[in-house]
Amino acid sequence: MAEGSVSVCTECLFKVLVIGERGVGKTSFITRYVNMRFKEEYKASIGVDFALKTIEWDNKTVVRLQLWDIAGLRNMSRVYYKEAMGAFVWKHDLDSKVRLVSGSPVPAVLLANKCDQTEGNKELSALMDNYCKEKGFLGWFETSAKDNLNVDEAGAFLMENMLRIDRGLSSRDNGNDRINMSQSKATFKCC
């Protein structure tokens, strides 16, 4: 380092949504990713659970991930999307509800979880690649929270993309919110 220069340490806080249908392994994925544990027993999430993972990305960057484990409550999930910088598992309808300030969709990675329960499928890769391209996912990973397969790799992939986008936004951003919620008419439904 040159004399007189200052080393700048960046600390980033990213809200990451983990959304999917009941029983797909959202909570198990988060528990493995954050605590390096796996529990055999199944307990359905009710509402929203939170977890925090802190990662020293490089010698100048610390990343704190707020992982929001959103149960399959589609009608309630929109409020939880605010200020999200990334998503795992589910993307259906996400783009219509939240976007980055630039207008780009929130980066999302598709997880084919529980791959320990299936035999390898040679056609899966091409199908998943096409699905990701059609639906706007950054990419996809076969994961197993049980066997700790590709859990950290999927997290690093999403984090790398969020950092790249955040650094691009930061150079153009004047402290505004990082995402825009699309406007929608309020609706009320009664039973």
GROMACS .gro file of C-alpha atoms in nm:
model
  191
    1MET     CA    1   0.000   0.000   0.000
    2ALA     CA    2   0.133   0.342  -0.087
    3GLU     CA    3   0.231   0.571   0.195
    4GLY     CA    4  -0.052   0.800   0.299
    5SER     CA    5  -0.326   0.588   0.140
    6VAL     CA    6  -0.610   0.464   0.356
    7SER     CA    7  -0.744   0.110   0.354
    8VAL     CA    8  -1.121   0.125   0.327
    9CYS     CA    9  -1.324  -0.153   0.481
   10THR     CA   10  -1.669  -0.193   0.337
   11GLU     CA   11  -1.951  -0.349   0.533
   12CYS     CA   12  -2.255  -0.455   0.333
   13LEU     CA   13  -2.592  -0.562   0.467
   14PHE     CA   14  -2.808  -0.757   0.223
   15LYS     CA   15  -3.160  -0.879   0.275
   16VAL     CA   16  -3.202  -1.217   0.102
   17LEU     CA   17  -3.542  -1.378   0.057
   18VAL     CA   18  -3.571  -1.755   0.080
   19ILE     CA   19  -3.913  -1.828  -0.061
   20GLY     CA   20  -4.079  -2.147  -0.174
   21GLU     CA   21  -4.356  -2.393  -0.125
   22ARG     CA   22  -4.395  -2.581   0.201
   23GLY     CA   23  -4.152  -2.868   0.248
   24VAL     CA   24  -3.894  -2.773  -0.018
   25GLY     CA   25  -3.618  -2.730   0.240
   26LYS     CA   26  -3.594  -2.353   0.292
   27THR     CA   27  -3.534  -2.375   0.667
   28SER     CA   28  -3.293  -2.668   0.629
   29PHE     CA   29  -3.097  -2.478   0.365
   30ILE     CA   30  -3.069  -2.171   0.589
   31THR     CA   31  -2.975  -2.377   0.896
   32ARG     CA   32  -2.700  -2.553   0.700
   33TYR     CA   33  -2.575  -2.229   0.542
   34VAL     CA   34  -2.570  -2.025   0.863
   35ASN     CA   35  -2.505  -2.281   1.140
   36MET     CA   36  -2.352  -2.576   0.947
   37ARG     CA   37  -2.618  -2.806   1.096
   38PHE     CA   38  -2.895  -3.027   0.962
   39LYS     CA   39  -3.198  -3.151   1.155
   40GLU     CA   40  -3.377  -3.465   1.037
   41GLU     CA   41  -3.712  -3.374   1.192
   42TYR     CA   42  -3.945  -3.149   0.993
   43LYS     CA   43  -4.113  -2.852   1.154
   44ALA     CA   44  -4.309  -2.619   0.926
   45SER     CA   45  -4.221  -2.249   0.947
   46ILE     CA   46  -4.503  -2.022   1.051
   47GLY     CA   47  -4.489  -1.670   0.916
   48VAL     CA   48  -4.131  -1.551   0.875
   49ASP     CA   49  -3.807  -1.663   1.039
   50PHE     CA   50  -3.479  -1.473   1.023
   51ALA     CA   51  -3.114  -1.573   1.029
   52LEU     CA   52  -2.796  -1.367   1.003
   53LYS     CA   53  -2.476  -1.484   0.839
   54THR     CA   54  -2.160  -1.273   0.849
   55ILE     CA   55  -1.891  -1.341   0.591
   56GLU     CA   56  -1.551  -1.185   0.541
   57TRP     CA   57  -1.570  -1.171   0.162
   58ASP     CA   58  -1.218  -1.036   0.116
   59ASN     CA   59  -0.971  -0.837   0.326
   60LYS     CA   60  -1.173  -0.518   0.268
   61THR     CA   61  -1.533  -0.639   0.259
   62VAL     CA   62  -1.757  -0.783   0.529
   63VAL     CA   63  -2.098  -0.903   0.415
   64ARG     CA   64  -2.390  -0.952   0.649
   65LEU     CA   65  -2.676  -1.150   0.502
   66GLN     CA   66  -3.022  -1.124   0.656
   67LEU     CA   67  -3.188  -1.444   0.540
   68TRP     CA   68  -3.567  -1.419   0.548
   69ASP     CA   69  -3.730  -1.762   0.556
   70ILE     CA   70  -4.075  -1.681   0.422
   71ALA     CA   71  -4.331  -1.957   0.461
   72GLY     CA   72  -4.550  -2.025   0.160
   73LEU     CA   73  -4.782  -1.732   0.235
   74ARG     CA   74  -4.804  -1.574  -0.109
   75ASN     CA   75  -5.074  -1.328  -0.010
   76MET     CA   76  -4.860  -1.197   0.280
   77SER     CA   77  -4.517  -1.213   0.118
   78ARG     CA   78  -4.520  -0.882  -0.072
   79VAL     CA   79  -4.460  -0.678   0.244
   80TYR     CA   80  -4.148  -0.885   0.317
   81TYR     CA   81  -3.994  -0.815  -0.025
   82LYS     CA   82  -3.914  -0.452   0.053
   83GLU     CA   83  -3.542  -0.374   0.037
   84ALA     CA   84  -3.446  -0.725  -0.075
   85MET     CA   85  -3.117  -0.747  -0.262
   86GLY     CA   86  -3.138  -1.115  -0.357
   87ALA     CA   87  -3.345  -1.430  -0.343
   88PHE     CA   88  -3.307  -1.806  -0.328
   89VAL     CA   89  -3.547  -2.080  -0.437
   90TRP     CA   90  -3.856  -1.911  -0.580
   91LYS     CA   91  -3.907  -1.638  -0.835
   92HIS     CA   92  -4.268  -1.667  -0.952
   93ASP     CA   93  -4.421  -1.320  -0.936
   94LEU     CA   94  -4.111  -1.175  -0.763
   95ASP     CA   95  -4.023  -0.946  -1.054
   96SER     CA   96  -4.367  -0.786  -1.052
   97LYS     CA   97  -4.337  -0.703  -0.682
   98VAL     CA   98  -3.984  -0.574  -0.634
   99ARG     CA   99  -3.705  -0.435  -0.849
  100LEU     CA  100  -3.371  -0.269  -0.790
  101VAL     CA  101  -3.346   0.109  -0.831
  102SER     CA  102  -3.200   0.052  -1.177
  103GLY     CA  103  -3.521  -0.125  -1.277
  104SER     CA  104  -3.344  -0.460  -1.293
  105PRO     CA  105  -3.494  -0.763  -1.125
  106VAL     CA  106  -3.365  -0.868  -0.784
  107PRO     CA  107  -3.091  -1.128  -0.837
  108ALA     CA  108  -3.233  -1.475  -0.775
  109VAL     CA  109  -3.073  -1.819  -0.771
  110LEU     CA  110  -3.283  -2.129  -0.828
  111LEU     CA  111  -3.206  -2.418  -0.593
  112ALA     CA  112  -3.283  -2.778  -0.686
  113ASN     CA  113  -3.272  -2.886  -0.323
  114LYS     CA  114  -3.284  -3.238  -0.181
  115CYS     CA  115  -3.065  -3.371  -0.463
  116ASP     CA  116  -2.954  -3.641  -0.218
  117GLN     CA  117  -3.299  -3.797  -0.263
  118THR     CA  118  -3.286  -3.831  -0.641
  119GLU     CA  119  -3.068  -4.012  -0.888
  120GLY     CA  120  -2.873  -3.804  -1.137
  121ASN     CA  121  -3.070  -3.696  -1.441
  122LYS     CA  122  -2.869  -3.618  -1.753
  123GLU     CA  123  -3.152  -3.408  -1.896
  124LEU     CA  124  -3.191  -3.202  -1.578
  125SER     CA  125  -2.901  -2.970  -1.656
  126ALA     CA  126  -3.036  -2.861  -1.994
  127LEU     CA  127  -3.390  -2.826  -1.856
  128MET     CA  128  -3.272  -2.615  -1.563
  129ASP     CA  129  -3.049  -2.399  -1.783
  130ASN     CA  130  -3.343  -2.326  -2.014
  131TYR     CA  131  -3.578  -2.261  -1.722
  132CYS     CA  132  -3.334  -2.014  -1.565
  133LYS     CA  133  -3.291  -1.832  -1.894
  134GLU     CA  134  -3.669  -1.811  -1.951
  135LYS     CA  135  -3.752  -1.701  -1.596
  136GLY     CA  136  -3.458  -1.466  -1.535
  137PHE     CA  137  -3.264  -1.655  -1.268
  138LEU     CA  138  -2.891  -1.585  -1.240
  139GLY     CA  139  -2.828  -1.959  -1.236
  140TRP     CA  140  -2.916  -2.276  -1.051
  141PHE     CA  141  -2.757  -2.524  -0.814
  142GLU     CA  142  -2.839  -2.879  -0.717
  143THR     CA  143  -2.818  -2.860  -0.339
  144SER     CA  144  -2.855  -3.086  -0.041
  145ALA     CA  145  -2.883  -2.928   0.302
  146LYS     CA  146  -2.859  -3.278   0.447
  147ASP     CA  147  -2.529  -3.367   0.274
  148ASN     CA  148  -2.401  -3.006   0.261
  149LEU     CA  149  -2.377  -3.017  -0.119
  150ASN     CA  150  -2.340  -2.682  -0.301
  151VAL     CA  151  -2.493  -2.483  -0.013
  152ASP     CA  152  -2.194  -2.250   0.033
  153GLU     CA  153  -2.134  -2.238  -0.343
  154ALA     CA  154  -2.490  -2.118  -0.408
  155GLY     CA  155  -2.453  -1.858  -0.133
  156ALA     CA  156  -2.121  -1.733  -0.270
  157PHE     CA  157  -2.263  -1.712  -0.623
  158LEU     CA  158  -2.559  -1.500  -0.510
  159MET     CA  159  -2.340  -1.285  -0.285
  160GLU     CA  160  -2.091  -1.217  -0.565
  161ASN     CA  161  -2.373  -1.097  -0.790
  162MET     CA  162  -2.531  -0.884  -0.515
  163LEU     CA  163  -2.195  -0.720  -0.442
  164ARG     CA  164  -2.138  -0.647  -0.810
  165ILE     CA  165  -2.483  -0.490  -0.841
  166ASP     CA  166  -2.452  -0.304  -0.510
  167ARG     CA  167  -2.118  -0.153  -0.607
  168GLY     CA  168  -2.266  -0.040  -0.937
  169LEU     CA  169  -2.568   0.110  -0.763
  170SER     CA  170  -2.358   0.276  -0.494
  171SER     CA  171  -2.165   0.475  -0.751
  172ARG     CA  172  -2.493   0.615  -0.888
  173ASP     CA  173  -2.701   0.618  -0.569
  174ASN     CA  174  -2.741   0.917  -0.342
  175GLY     CA  175  -2.855   0.719  -0.040
  176ASN     CA  176  -3.196   0.639  -0.186
  177ASP     CA  177  -3.365   0.308  -0.122
  178ARG     CA  178  -3.207   0.033  -0.325
  179ILE     CA  179  -3.527  -0.108  -0.465
  180ASN     CA  180  -3.856   0.022  -0.594
  181MET     CA  181  -4.180  -0.145  -0.501
  182SER     CA  182  -4.418  -0.145  -0.795
  183GLN     CA  183  -4.742   0.042  -0.739
  184SER     CA  184  -5.053  -0.169  -0.718
  185LYS     CA  185  -5.413  -0.104  -0.633
  186ALA     CA  186  -5.516  -0.209  -0.285
  187THR     CA  187  -5.759  -0.495  -0.294
  188PHE     CA  188  -5.974  -0.638  -0.023
  189LYS     CA  189  -6.119  -0.985  -0.023
  190CYS     CA  190  -6.363  -1.116   0.228
  191CYS     CA  191  -6.472  -1.470   0.284
   0.00000   0.00000   0.00000
